[in-house]
GROMACS .gro file of C-alpha atoms in nm:
model
  195
    1MET     CA    1   7.008  18.115 -18.756
    2THR     CA    2   7.141  18.294 -18.448
    3GLU     CA    3   7.477  18.223 -18.288
    4GLU     CA    4   7.310  18.120 -17.964
    5ALA     CA    5   7.136  17.833 -18.145
    6THR     CA    6   7.431  17.744 -18.364
    7THR     CA    7   7.626  17.429 -18.297
    8VAL     CA    8   7.826  17.219 -18.540
    9ARG     CA    9   7.524  16.990 -18.560
   10SER     CA   10   7.291  17.276 -18.658
   11ILE     CA   11   7.522  17.377 -18.942
   12PHE     CA   12   7.481  17.036 -19.105
   13PHE     CA   13   7.135  16.920 -18.990
   14ASP     CA   14   6.800  17.085 -18.928
   15SER     CA   15   6.727  16.889 -18.611
   16PRO     CA   16   6.898  16.654 -18.364
   17ALA     CA   17   6.682  16.369 -18.497
   18ASP     CA   18   6.807  16.434 -18.854
   19ALA     CA   19   7.166  16.417 -18.728
   20VAL     CA   20   7.114  16.087 -18.545
   21SER     CA   21   6.937  15.934 -18.844
   22ALA     CA   22   7.200  16.042 -19.099
   23LEU     CA   23   7.494  15.935 -18.883
   24ALA     CA   24   7.335  15.600 -18.794
   25THR     CA   25   7.267  15.535 -19.164
   26ALA     CA   26   7.627  15.624 -19.253
   27VAL     CA   27   7.761  15.388 -18.988
   28ARG     CA   28   7.528  15.107 -19.103
   29SER     CA   29   7.631  15.135 -19.467
   30GLY     CA   30   8.007  15.189 -19.434
   31ALA     CA   31   8.312  14.986 -19.344
   32ALA     CA   32   8.274  15.096 -18.982
   33GLY     CA   33   7.925  14.949 -18.979
   34ASP     CA   34   8.055  14.625 -19.128
   35GLY     CA   35   8.311  14.605 -18.849
   36VAL     CA   36   8.045  14.659 -18.582
   37VAL     CA   37   7.806  14.411 -18.745
   38ASP     CA   38   8.082  14.151 -18.772
   39ALA     CA   39   8.173  14.205 -18.406
   40LEU     CA   40   7.810  14.160 -18.306
   41GLY     CA   41   7.816  13.815 -18.465
   42ARG     CA   42   7.491  13.625 -18.422
   43MET     CA   43   7.305  13.895 -18.236
   44PRO     CA   44   6.954  13.935 -18.383
   45ASP     CA   45   6.918  14.203 -18.651
   46ALA     CA   46   6.702  14.418 -18.421
   47GLY     CA   47   6.987  14.421 -18.166
   48LYS     CA   48   7.243  14.511 -18.432
   49LYS     CA   49   7.023  14.799 -18.550
   50ALA     CA   50   6.988  14.921 -18.192
   51VAL     CA   51   7.368  14.921 -18.143
   52LEU     CA   52   7.423  15.109 -18.470
   53SER     CA   53   7.156  15.364 -18.374
   54GLU     CA   54   7.336  15.419 -18.043
   55VAL     CA   55   7.658  15.479 -18.235
   56GLY     CA   56   7.470  15.737 -18.447
   57SER     CA   57   7.336  15.904 -18.131
   58ALA     CA   58   7.683  15.919 -17.974
   59ALA     CA   59   7.830  16.064 -18.293
   60ALA     CA   60   7.550  16.323 -18.313
   61GLY     CA   61   7.620  16.423 -17.952
   62ILE     CA   62   7.978  16.509 -18.046
   63LEU     CA   63   7.838  16.764 -18.293
   64GLU     CA   64   7.692  16.980 -18.014
   65LEU     CA   65   8.014  17.184 -18.002
   66GLY     CA   66   7.910  17.553 -17.998
   67MET     CA   67   8.022  17.835 -18.225
   68GLN     CA   68   8.189  18.014 -17.931
   69ASP     CA   69   8.417  17.712 -17.889
   70ILE     CA   70   8.495  17.707 -18.260
   71PHE     CA   71   8.566  18.080 -18.271
   72GLY     CA   72   8.776  18.057 -17.956
   73GLN     CA   73   9.002  17.795 -18.114
   74ALA     CA   74   9.021  17.971 -18.451
   75TRP     CA   75   9.070  18.327 -18.324
   76GLY     CA   76   9.365  18.219 -18.112
   77LYS     CA   77   9.551  18.179 -18.443
   78TYR     CA   78   9.443  18.515 -18.593
   79THR     CA   79   9.747  18.747 -18.607
   80ALA     CA   80   9.579  19.083 -18.528
   81LEU     CA   81   9.397  18.939 -18.227
   82ARG     CA   82   9.706  18.760 -18.106
   83GLN     CA   83   9.912  19.081 -18.128
   84ALA     CA   84   9.646  19.272 -17.932
   85ALA     CA   85   9.637  18.994 -17.675
   86VAL     CA   86  10.015  18.998 -17.628
   87ALA     CA   87  10.015  19.378 -17.593
   88THR     CA   88   9.730  19.381 -17.338
   89ALA     CA   89   9.879  19.092 -17.143
   90ALA     CA   90  10.202  19.292 -17.111
   91ASP     CA   91  10.012  19.607 -17.003
   92PRO     CA   92   9.748  19.503 -16.746
   93GLY     CA   93   9.436  19.719 -16.756
   94SER     CA   94   9.486  19.816 -17.119
   95GLU     CA   95   9.230  19.736 -17.384
   96GLN     CA   96   9.253  19.716 -17.760
   97ILE     CA   97   8.977  19.723 -18.017
   98VAL     CA   98   9.053  19.515 -18.326
   99GLU     CA   99   8.847  19.555 -18.641
  100LEU     CA  100   8.800  19.231 -18.829
  101ALA     CA  101   8.648  19.368 -19.148
  102SER     CA  102   8.664  19.040 -19.337
  103HIS     CA  103   8.857  18.726 -19.265
  104THR     CA  104   8.829  18.352 -19.292
  105LEU     CA  105   8.843  18.106 -19.004
  106SER     CA  106   8.920  17.739 -19.058
  107PHE     CA  107   8.816  17.463 -18.821
  108ASP     CA  108   8.921  17.101 -18.865
  109HIS     CA  109   8.825  16.851 -18.595
  110GLN     CA  110   8.841  16.469 -18.587
  111PRO     CA  111   8.665  16.337 -18.278
  112GLY     CA  112   8.573  15.970 -18.250
  113VAL     CA  113   8.343  15.718 -18.089
  114ASP     CA  114   8.470  15.385 -17.957
  115VAL     CA  115   8.221  15.098 -17.981
  116HIS     CA  116   8.272  14.842 -17.702
  117ILE     CA  117   8.124  14.497 -17.762
  118GLY     CA  118   8.186  14.234 -17.499
  119ASP     CA  119   8.553  14.146 -17.456
  120LEU     CA  120   8.648  14.251 -17.807
  121PRO     CA  121   8.891  14.540 -17.862
  122PRO     CA  122   8.709  14.874 -17.907
  123LEU     CA  123   8.608  14.962 -18.264
  124PRO     CA  124   8.694  15.328 -18.332
  125ILE     CA  125   8.462  15.529 -18.555
  126THR     CA  126   8.597  15.871 -18.653
  127LEU     CA  127   8.407  16.183 -18.747
  128HIS     CA  128   8.580  16.451 -18.952
  129ILE     CA  129   8.438  16.803 -18.931
  130GLN     CA  130   8.574  17.067 -19.167
  131LEU     CA  131   8.441  17.422 -19.153
  132THR     CA  132   8.541  17.738 -19.334
  133ILE     CA  133   8.379  18.046 -19.185
  134LEU     CA  134   8.387  18.383 -19.364
  135VAL     CA  135   8.345  18.655 -19.100
  136GLN     CA  136   8.252  19.010 -19.199
  137GLY     CA  137   8.218  19.334 -19.006
  138LEU     CA  138   8.324  19.228 -18.657
  139VAL     CA  139   8.488  19.442 -18.390
  140ALA     CA  140   8.672  19.253 -18.115
  141VAL     CA  141   8.758  19.383 -17.767
  142VAL     CA  142   9.078  19.241 -17.617
  143ARG     CA  143   9.185  19.304 -17.255
  144GLY     CA  144   9.445  19.135 -17.037
  145GLY     CA  145   9.542  18.891 -17.312
  146ARG     CA  146   9.182  18.771 -17.350
  147LEU     CA  147   8.915  18.817 -17.615
  148LEU     CA  148   8.621  18.949 -17.414
  149LEU     CA  149   8.364  19.073 -17.662
  150VAL     CA  150   8.279  19.068 -18.030
  151ARG     CA  151   8.041  19.331 -18.160
  152THR     CA  152   7.790  19.283 -18.439
  153GLY     CA  153   7.873  19.118 -18.765
  154SER     CA  154   7.778  18.820 -18.975
  155CYS     CA  155   7.939  18.509 -19.104
  156GLU     CA  156   7.885  18.235 -19.355
  157ALA     CA  157   7.986  17.880 -19.271
  158THR     CA  158   8.067  17.615 -19.530
  159GLY     CA  159   8.141  17.267 -19.409
  160THR     CA  160   8.170  16.898 -19.475
  161LEU     CA  161   8.110  16.616 -19.232
  162THR     CA  162   8.235  16.262 -19.278
  163ILE     CA  163   8.199  15.959 -19.053
  164ALA     CA  164   8.413  15.650 -19.093
  165GLY     CA  165   8.546  15.793 -19.419
  166ARG     CA  166   8.201  15.852 -19.576
  167GLN     CA  167   8.074  16.202 -19.644
  168VAL     CA  168   7.746  16.247 -19.460
  169ALA     CA  169   7.673  16.616 -19.514
  170GLU     CA  170   7.794  16.924 -19.694
  171ARG     CA  171   7.630  17.258 -19.630
  172GLN     CA  172   7.659  17.635 -19.649
  173LEU     CA  173   7.479  17.847 -19.391
  174ALA     CA  174   7.456  18.216 -19.296
  175VAL     CA  175   7.490  18.279 -18.922
  176GLU     CA  176   7.348  18.601 -18.779
  177PHE     CA  177   7.505  18.728 -18.458
  178PRO     CA  178   7.329  18.920 -18.182
  179LEU     CA  179   7.444  19.283 -18.137
  180SER     CA  180   7.731  19.160 -17.922
  181LEU     CA  181   7.873  18.827 -17.826
  182SER     CA  182   8.057  18.823 -17.494
  183PHE     CA  183   8.279  18.548 -17.364
  184ARG     CA  184   8.217  18.508 -16.992
  185ASP     CA  185   8.577  18.474 -16.871
  186GLY     CA  186   8.729  18.575 -17.201
  187ILE     CA  187   8.909  18.352 -17.446
  188PRO     CA  188   9.278  18.341 -17.350
  189LEU     CA  189   9.491  18.439 -17.646
  190ALA     CA  190   9.812  18.539 -17.465
  191GLU     CA  191   9.975  18.544 -17.123
  192PRO     CA  192  10.214  18.809 -16.982
  193SER     CA  193  10.501  18.568 -17.053
  194ASP     CA  194  10.419  18.584 -17.429
  195ARG     CA  195  10.591  18.921 -17.474
   0.00000   0.00000   0.00000
């Protein structure tokens, strides 16, 4: 799988339809689903199923977060990149090349979906995304406190996905990068005031 096609959803599911189906099923069969079904009261079963499917679709949409976003958040915590960013922010026009031979990124995210039914209080349904990404053979270019470019490498992502406290997916996946991955405006890792 290439980075350009890689989203959180594509790490766990082969297609958007698979994601919607799995998440809708998890919501239907868990405590969150019971809460939604109870709130729907006497609505016909077909209506209840439609609402739960919409919850699954909304949850699947949250999973479209791209790998650049994940790396941007994770690399901001990586010491060697942060040091290069602080140095280049303090010396405008300078550039540092940081070799990231092998390191591990962790990503932990808990977005949620609120289900609104009539005048009832919203019912929150939480997703929990945990990823561990082993990155090998990357070279990063840092200028002006920003990560601008990452040159060729590979990574392996391992993750678990839960919704409303129920594990929906667990997967390991190799991600192949293009020869270089550039970040349009750069990922800010430091400002001149960070000296």
